[in-house]
XYZ file of C-alpha atoms in Angstrom:
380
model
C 220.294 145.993 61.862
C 223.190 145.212 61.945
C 224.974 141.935 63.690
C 221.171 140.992 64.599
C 220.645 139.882 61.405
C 219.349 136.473 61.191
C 218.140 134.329 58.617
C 213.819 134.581 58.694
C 212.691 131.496 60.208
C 209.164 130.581 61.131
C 208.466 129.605 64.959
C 204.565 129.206 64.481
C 203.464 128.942 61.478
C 199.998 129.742 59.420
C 196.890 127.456 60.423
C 193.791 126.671 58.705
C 190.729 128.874 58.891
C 187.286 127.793 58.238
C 185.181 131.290 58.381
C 181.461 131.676 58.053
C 180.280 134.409 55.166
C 179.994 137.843 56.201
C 182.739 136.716 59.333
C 186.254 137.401 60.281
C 189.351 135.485 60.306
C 192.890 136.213 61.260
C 195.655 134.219 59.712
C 199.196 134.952 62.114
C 202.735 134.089 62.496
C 205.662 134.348 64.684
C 209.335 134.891 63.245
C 212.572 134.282 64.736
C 213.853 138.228 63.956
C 211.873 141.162 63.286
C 214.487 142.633 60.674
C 212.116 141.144 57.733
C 210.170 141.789 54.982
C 206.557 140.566 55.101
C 204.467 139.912 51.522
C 201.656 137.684 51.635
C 200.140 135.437 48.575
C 196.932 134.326 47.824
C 196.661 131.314 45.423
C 200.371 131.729 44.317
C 199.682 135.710 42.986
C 200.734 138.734 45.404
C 197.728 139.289 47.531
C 195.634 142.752 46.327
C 194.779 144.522 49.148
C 191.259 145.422 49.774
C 190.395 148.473 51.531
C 188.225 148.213 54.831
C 188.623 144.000 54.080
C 192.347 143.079 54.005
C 194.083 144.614 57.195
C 198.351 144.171 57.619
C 199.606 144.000 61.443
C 203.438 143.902 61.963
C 204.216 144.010 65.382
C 207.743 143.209 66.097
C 207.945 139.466 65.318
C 204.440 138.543 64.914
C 203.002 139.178 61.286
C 199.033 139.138 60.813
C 196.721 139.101 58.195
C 193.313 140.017 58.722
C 189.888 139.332 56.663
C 186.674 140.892 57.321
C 183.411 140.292 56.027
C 184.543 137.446 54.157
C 183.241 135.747 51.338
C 183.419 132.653 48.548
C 186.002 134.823 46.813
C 188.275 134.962 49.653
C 189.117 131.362 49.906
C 192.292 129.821 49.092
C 195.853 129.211 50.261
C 197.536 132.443 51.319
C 201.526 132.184 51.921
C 203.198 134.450 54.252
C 207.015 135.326 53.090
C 209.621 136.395 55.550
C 212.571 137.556 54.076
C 215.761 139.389 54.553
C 219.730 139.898 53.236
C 220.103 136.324 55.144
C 217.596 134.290 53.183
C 213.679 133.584 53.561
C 211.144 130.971 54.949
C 207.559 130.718 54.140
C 204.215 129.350 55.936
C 200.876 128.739 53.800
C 197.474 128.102 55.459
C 194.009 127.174 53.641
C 191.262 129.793 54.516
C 187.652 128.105 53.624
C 184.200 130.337 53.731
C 181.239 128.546 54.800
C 178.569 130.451 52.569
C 175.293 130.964 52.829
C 173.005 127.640 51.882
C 172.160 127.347 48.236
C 170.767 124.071 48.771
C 168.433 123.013 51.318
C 168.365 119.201 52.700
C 165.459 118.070 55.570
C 168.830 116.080 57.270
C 166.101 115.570 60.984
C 163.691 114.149 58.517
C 164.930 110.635 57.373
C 162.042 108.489 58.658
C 159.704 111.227 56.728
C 161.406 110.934 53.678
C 162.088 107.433 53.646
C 158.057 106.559 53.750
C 157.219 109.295 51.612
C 159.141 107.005 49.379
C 157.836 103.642 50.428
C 154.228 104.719 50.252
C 154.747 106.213 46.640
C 152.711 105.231 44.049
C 154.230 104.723 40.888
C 151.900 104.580 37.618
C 150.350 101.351 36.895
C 151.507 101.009 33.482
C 154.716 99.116 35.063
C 155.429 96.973 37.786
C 158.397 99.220 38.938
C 160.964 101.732 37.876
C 164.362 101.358 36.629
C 167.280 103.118 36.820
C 170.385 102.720 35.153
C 173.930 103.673 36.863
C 176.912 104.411 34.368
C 180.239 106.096 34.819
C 183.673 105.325 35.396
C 185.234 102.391 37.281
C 185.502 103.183 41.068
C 183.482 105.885 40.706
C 180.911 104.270 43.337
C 177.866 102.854 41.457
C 177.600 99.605 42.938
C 178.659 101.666 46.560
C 175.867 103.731 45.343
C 173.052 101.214 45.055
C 174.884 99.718 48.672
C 174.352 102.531 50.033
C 170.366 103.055 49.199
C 169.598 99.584 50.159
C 170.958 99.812 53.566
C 168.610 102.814 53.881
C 166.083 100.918 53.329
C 166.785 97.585 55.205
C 168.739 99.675 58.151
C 171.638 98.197 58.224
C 175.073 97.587 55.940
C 174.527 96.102 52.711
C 177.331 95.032 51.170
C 176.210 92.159 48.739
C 177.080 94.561 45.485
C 180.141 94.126 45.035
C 182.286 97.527 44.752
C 185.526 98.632 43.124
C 186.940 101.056 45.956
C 189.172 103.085 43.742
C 189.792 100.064 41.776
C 191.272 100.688 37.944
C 189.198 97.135 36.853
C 185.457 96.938 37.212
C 184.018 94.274 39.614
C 180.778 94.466 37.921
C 181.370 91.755 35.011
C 177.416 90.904 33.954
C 174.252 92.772 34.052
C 172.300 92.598 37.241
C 169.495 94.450 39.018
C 169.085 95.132 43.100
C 165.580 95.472 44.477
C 164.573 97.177 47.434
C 163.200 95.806 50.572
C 162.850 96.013 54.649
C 161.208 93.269 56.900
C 157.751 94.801 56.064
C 158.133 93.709 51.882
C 159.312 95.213 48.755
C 159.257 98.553 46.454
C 159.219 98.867 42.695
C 162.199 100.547 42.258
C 165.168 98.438 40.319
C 168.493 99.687 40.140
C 170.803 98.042 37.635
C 174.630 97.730 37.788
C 176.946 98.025 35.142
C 180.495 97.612 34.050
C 182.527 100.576 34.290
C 183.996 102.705 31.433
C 187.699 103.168 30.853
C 189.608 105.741 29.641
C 190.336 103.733 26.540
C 188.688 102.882 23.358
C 187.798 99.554 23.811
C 187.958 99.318 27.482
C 185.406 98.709 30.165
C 181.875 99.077 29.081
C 181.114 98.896 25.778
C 178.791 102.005 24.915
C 176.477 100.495 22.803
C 175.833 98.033 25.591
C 174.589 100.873 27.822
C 172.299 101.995 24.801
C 170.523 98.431 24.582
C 170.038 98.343 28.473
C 168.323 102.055 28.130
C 166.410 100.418 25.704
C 165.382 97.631 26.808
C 167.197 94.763 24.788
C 169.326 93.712 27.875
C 168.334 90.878 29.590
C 169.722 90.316 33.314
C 172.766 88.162 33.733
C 174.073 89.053 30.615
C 178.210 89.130 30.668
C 179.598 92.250 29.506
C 182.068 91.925 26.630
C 184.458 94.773 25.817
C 185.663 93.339 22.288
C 181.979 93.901 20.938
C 178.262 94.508 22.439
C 174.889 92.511 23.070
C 173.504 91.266 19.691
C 170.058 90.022 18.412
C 172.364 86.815 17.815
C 172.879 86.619 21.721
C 169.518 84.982 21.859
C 168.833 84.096 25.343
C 170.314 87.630 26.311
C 168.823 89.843 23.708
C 165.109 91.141 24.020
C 163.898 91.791 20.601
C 160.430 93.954 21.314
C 160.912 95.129 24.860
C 158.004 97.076 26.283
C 157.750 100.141 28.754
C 158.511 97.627 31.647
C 161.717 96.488 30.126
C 163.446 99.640 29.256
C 164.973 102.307 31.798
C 163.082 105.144 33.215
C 166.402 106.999 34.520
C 170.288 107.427 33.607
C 172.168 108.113 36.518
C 175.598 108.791 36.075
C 178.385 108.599 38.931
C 180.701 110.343 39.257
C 183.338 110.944 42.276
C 184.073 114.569 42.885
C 187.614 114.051 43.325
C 188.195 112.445 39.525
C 186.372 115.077 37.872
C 189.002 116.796 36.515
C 190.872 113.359 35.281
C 188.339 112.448 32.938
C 189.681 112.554 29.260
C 188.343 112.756 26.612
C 187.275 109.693 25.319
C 185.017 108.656 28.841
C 183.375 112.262 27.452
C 183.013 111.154 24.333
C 181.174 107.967 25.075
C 178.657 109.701 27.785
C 177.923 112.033 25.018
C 177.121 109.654 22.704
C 174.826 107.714 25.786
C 173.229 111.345 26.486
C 172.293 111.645 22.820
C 170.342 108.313 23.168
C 168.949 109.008 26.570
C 167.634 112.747 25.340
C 166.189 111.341 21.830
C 163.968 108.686 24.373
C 163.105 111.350 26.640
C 164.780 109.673 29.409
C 165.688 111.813 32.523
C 169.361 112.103 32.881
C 170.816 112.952 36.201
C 174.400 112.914 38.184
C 175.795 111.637 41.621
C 178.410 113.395 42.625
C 180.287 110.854 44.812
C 182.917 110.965 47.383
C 181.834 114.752 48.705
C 183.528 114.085 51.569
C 187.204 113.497 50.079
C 186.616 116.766 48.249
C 186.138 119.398 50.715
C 187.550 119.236 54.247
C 184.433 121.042 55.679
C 181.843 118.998 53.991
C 184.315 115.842 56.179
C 184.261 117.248 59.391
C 180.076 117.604 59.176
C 177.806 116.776 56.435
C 175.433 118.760 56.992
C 177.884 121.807 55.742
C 178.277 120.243 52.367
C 175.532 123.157 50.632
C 177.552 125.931 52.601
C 180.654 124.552 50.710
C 182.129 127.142 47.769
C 184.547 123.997 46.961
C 181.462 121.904 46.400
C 179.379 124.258 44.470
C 182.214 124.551 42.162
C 182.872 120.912 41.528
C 178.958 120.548 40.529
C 179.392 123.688 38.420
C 182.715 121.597 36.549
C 180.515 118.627 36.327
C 177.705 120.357 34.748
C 179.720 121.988 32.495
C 181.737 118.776 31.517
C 179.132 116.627 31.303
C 176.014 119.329 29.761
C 174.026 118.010 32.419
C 171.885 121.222 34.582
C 173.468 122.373 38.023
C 170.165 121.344 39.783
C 170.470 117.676 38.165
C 173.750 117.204 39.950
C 173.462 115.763 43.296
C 176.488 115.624 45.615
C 176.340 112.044 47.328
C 178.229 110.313 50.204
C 178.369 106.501 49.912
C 178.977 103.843 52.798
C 182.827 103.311 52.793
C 184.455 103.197 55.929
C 181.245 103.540 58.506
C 180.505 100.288 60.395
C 176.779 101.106 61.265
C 174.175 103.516 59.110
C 174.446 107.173 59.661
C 171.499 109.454 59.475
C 172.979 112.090 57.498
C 174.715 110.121 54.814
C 171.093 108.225 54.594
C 169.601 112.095 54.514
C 171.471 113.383 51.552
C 170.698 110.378 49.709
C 167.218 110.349 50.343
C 167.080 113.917 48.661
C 168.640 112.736 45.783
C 166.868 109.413 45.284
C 163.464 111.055 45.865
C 163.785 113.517 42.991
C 165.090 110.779 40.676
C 162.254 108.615 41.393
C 159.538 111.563 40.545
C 161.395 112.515 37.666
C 161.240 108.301 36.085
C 157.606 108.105 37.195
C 157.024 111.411 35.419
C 158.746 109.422 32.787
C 156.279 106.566 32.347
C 153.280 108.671 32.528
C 154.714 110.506 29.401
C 155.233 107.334 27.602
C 151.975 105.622 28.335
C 150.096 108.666 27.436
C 152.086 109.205 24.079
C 151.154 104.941 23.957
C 147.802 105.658 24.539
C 146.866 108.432 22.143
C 148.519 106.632 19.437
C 146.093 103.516 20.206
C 143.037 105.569 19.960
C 140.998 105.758 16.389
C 141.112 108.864 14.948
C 137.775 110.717 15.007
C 136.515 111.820 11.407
């Protein structure tokens, strides 16, 4: 080598590979010297070569790294290290595998599913379903309930008023949003909350959310994080609420890209809401929100957000965090920065809402016929 011996430097550097599953990708880059040595890095651990998958190329300067037949477990950051009795430079690059679908959504269907929904009959036994939304602040529920409605009336709603990110809740009293178009109204009520907080007494107080599953709450009651709704809050507090007052569904929100900052304590209050929820019978299920800020894939087109590995594993967390089923966790994108309605924002929704609204009808039917057997005299 030598007076050629340079310190490594990087003229092109790694770039980010999205590959499909069962595909190839080539990660390469160009040094300054060829008197190097090359070791590459996957996830911060020396890469372990593969037989027939990984394949090494020096070639004078240029340094490649080659994947075949890839799959979920070859994404991650891989680092290319150039170095030499002069010194060393490094280059990193993000490979992500578009898998096979594990999750199917009709995303050409929206005017199918959206009057599959209109036209559904809930049972008579109540004028229209409720569900409840609960998680932490800024994690999107009133976004969440903006977003359905402007499904429905096709065009931006923006009259629930959201947190975006915020650390304080905007939602300060209990209220419900109906759904509606220029043709008339549904029976399904969604009801807004104050978020929880990391501490103690902060945010929502959890026995609050247990009176509104039950029934107790009346709207327009003004949340209070020093103590919850009482029988002495007497124009708030419903003392015998029926069937038609309670909720049919919990549905937490949560944003994918916060999952892994909730403490304990959020944890322990959803488990003590889940307790109540499960000992009612009510279906429990979660909205995954913000998708999009989670995986770079799932950004650049919806429709890939079921061929995500980055996805899949942040429902996985969730369910496992939150003892909630895999198949009860639905990945959600909520109106944020879009101007107009997009069809496969309303799409992904739609799949989500439409199982949640089988699942509290489902709900009723069980209830009225436990309501009805108990009414009927016994036969001797």
């Amino acid at each position: 080598m030598g007076g050629n011996v340079v310190k490594p430097e990087c003229v092109t550097v790694l770039g980010d590979k999205n590959v499909r599953s069962g595909g190839t990708v080539t990660l390469r880059c160009e040094a300054n010297t060829e008197y190097v040595t090359a070791t590459w890095e996957k996830d911060g651990s020396k890469l372990l070569y593969v037989e027939g998958k990984h394949k090494v190329k020096p070639l004078g300067k240029t340094f490649t790294l080659e994947i075949s037949n890839a799959d979920e477990t070859d994404e991650g950051k891989y680092t290319l290290t150039l170095s030499n009795d002069k010194g060393s430079a490094s280059c990193s690059a993000f490979i992500r595998v578009e898998m096979k679908k594990w999750r199917e959504v009709r995303w050409q269907s929206q005017a199918e599913m959206l009057n599959n929904i209109k036209t559904f009959n809930i049972c008579n036994e109540v004028e229209e379903l409720h569900f409840l939304l609960y998680g932490p602040v800024g994690a999107g529920k009133s976004s969440t309930i903006n977003t359905i409605k402007s499904i429905f009336e096709g065009r931006l709603f923006v009259n629930c008023q959201a947190a975006a990110g915020s650390t304080t809740s905007h939602t300060l009293s209990f209220e419900s949003f109906r759904l509606e178009d220029e043709e008339g109204s549904f029976p399904f009520a969604f009801y807004d909350v104050m978020g929880a907080e990391a501490e103690a007494k902060a945010g929502v107080n959890t026995q609050d959310i247990i009176s509104a599953l039950k029934g107790h709450m009346k709207e327009g009651y003004k949340f209070n994080s020093n103590g919850p709704l009482s029988e002495k809050d007497g124009s708030f507090y419903n003392r015998n609420p029926s069937l038609g007052d309670q909720m049919h569904c919990l549905v937490n929100v949560i944003a994918a890209d916060k999952i892994s900052l909730m403490n304990n304590e959020f944890i322990k209050k959803w488990k003590t809401i889940r307790e109540t929820a499960t000992s009612m019978g009510i279906p429990q299920v979660v909205f995954m929100t913000r998708a999009d800020c989670e995986c770079k894939i799932t950004k650049e087109n919806l429709q890939n957000i079921y061929k995500s590995k980055k996805i899949r594993d942040k429902i996985i967390q969730c369910s496992n965090l939150l003892g909630v089923p895999v198949n009860l966790v639905f990945p959600v994108v909520n109106y944020h920065q879009e101007t107009d309605v997009n069809t496969d924002i309303n799409c992904l929704m739609l799949d989500a809402f439409k199982n949640i609204v089988f699942w509290a009808n489902d709900y009723v039917k069980k209830c009225s016929n436990k309501q009805n057997s108990h009414q009927q005299p016994k036969i001797e």
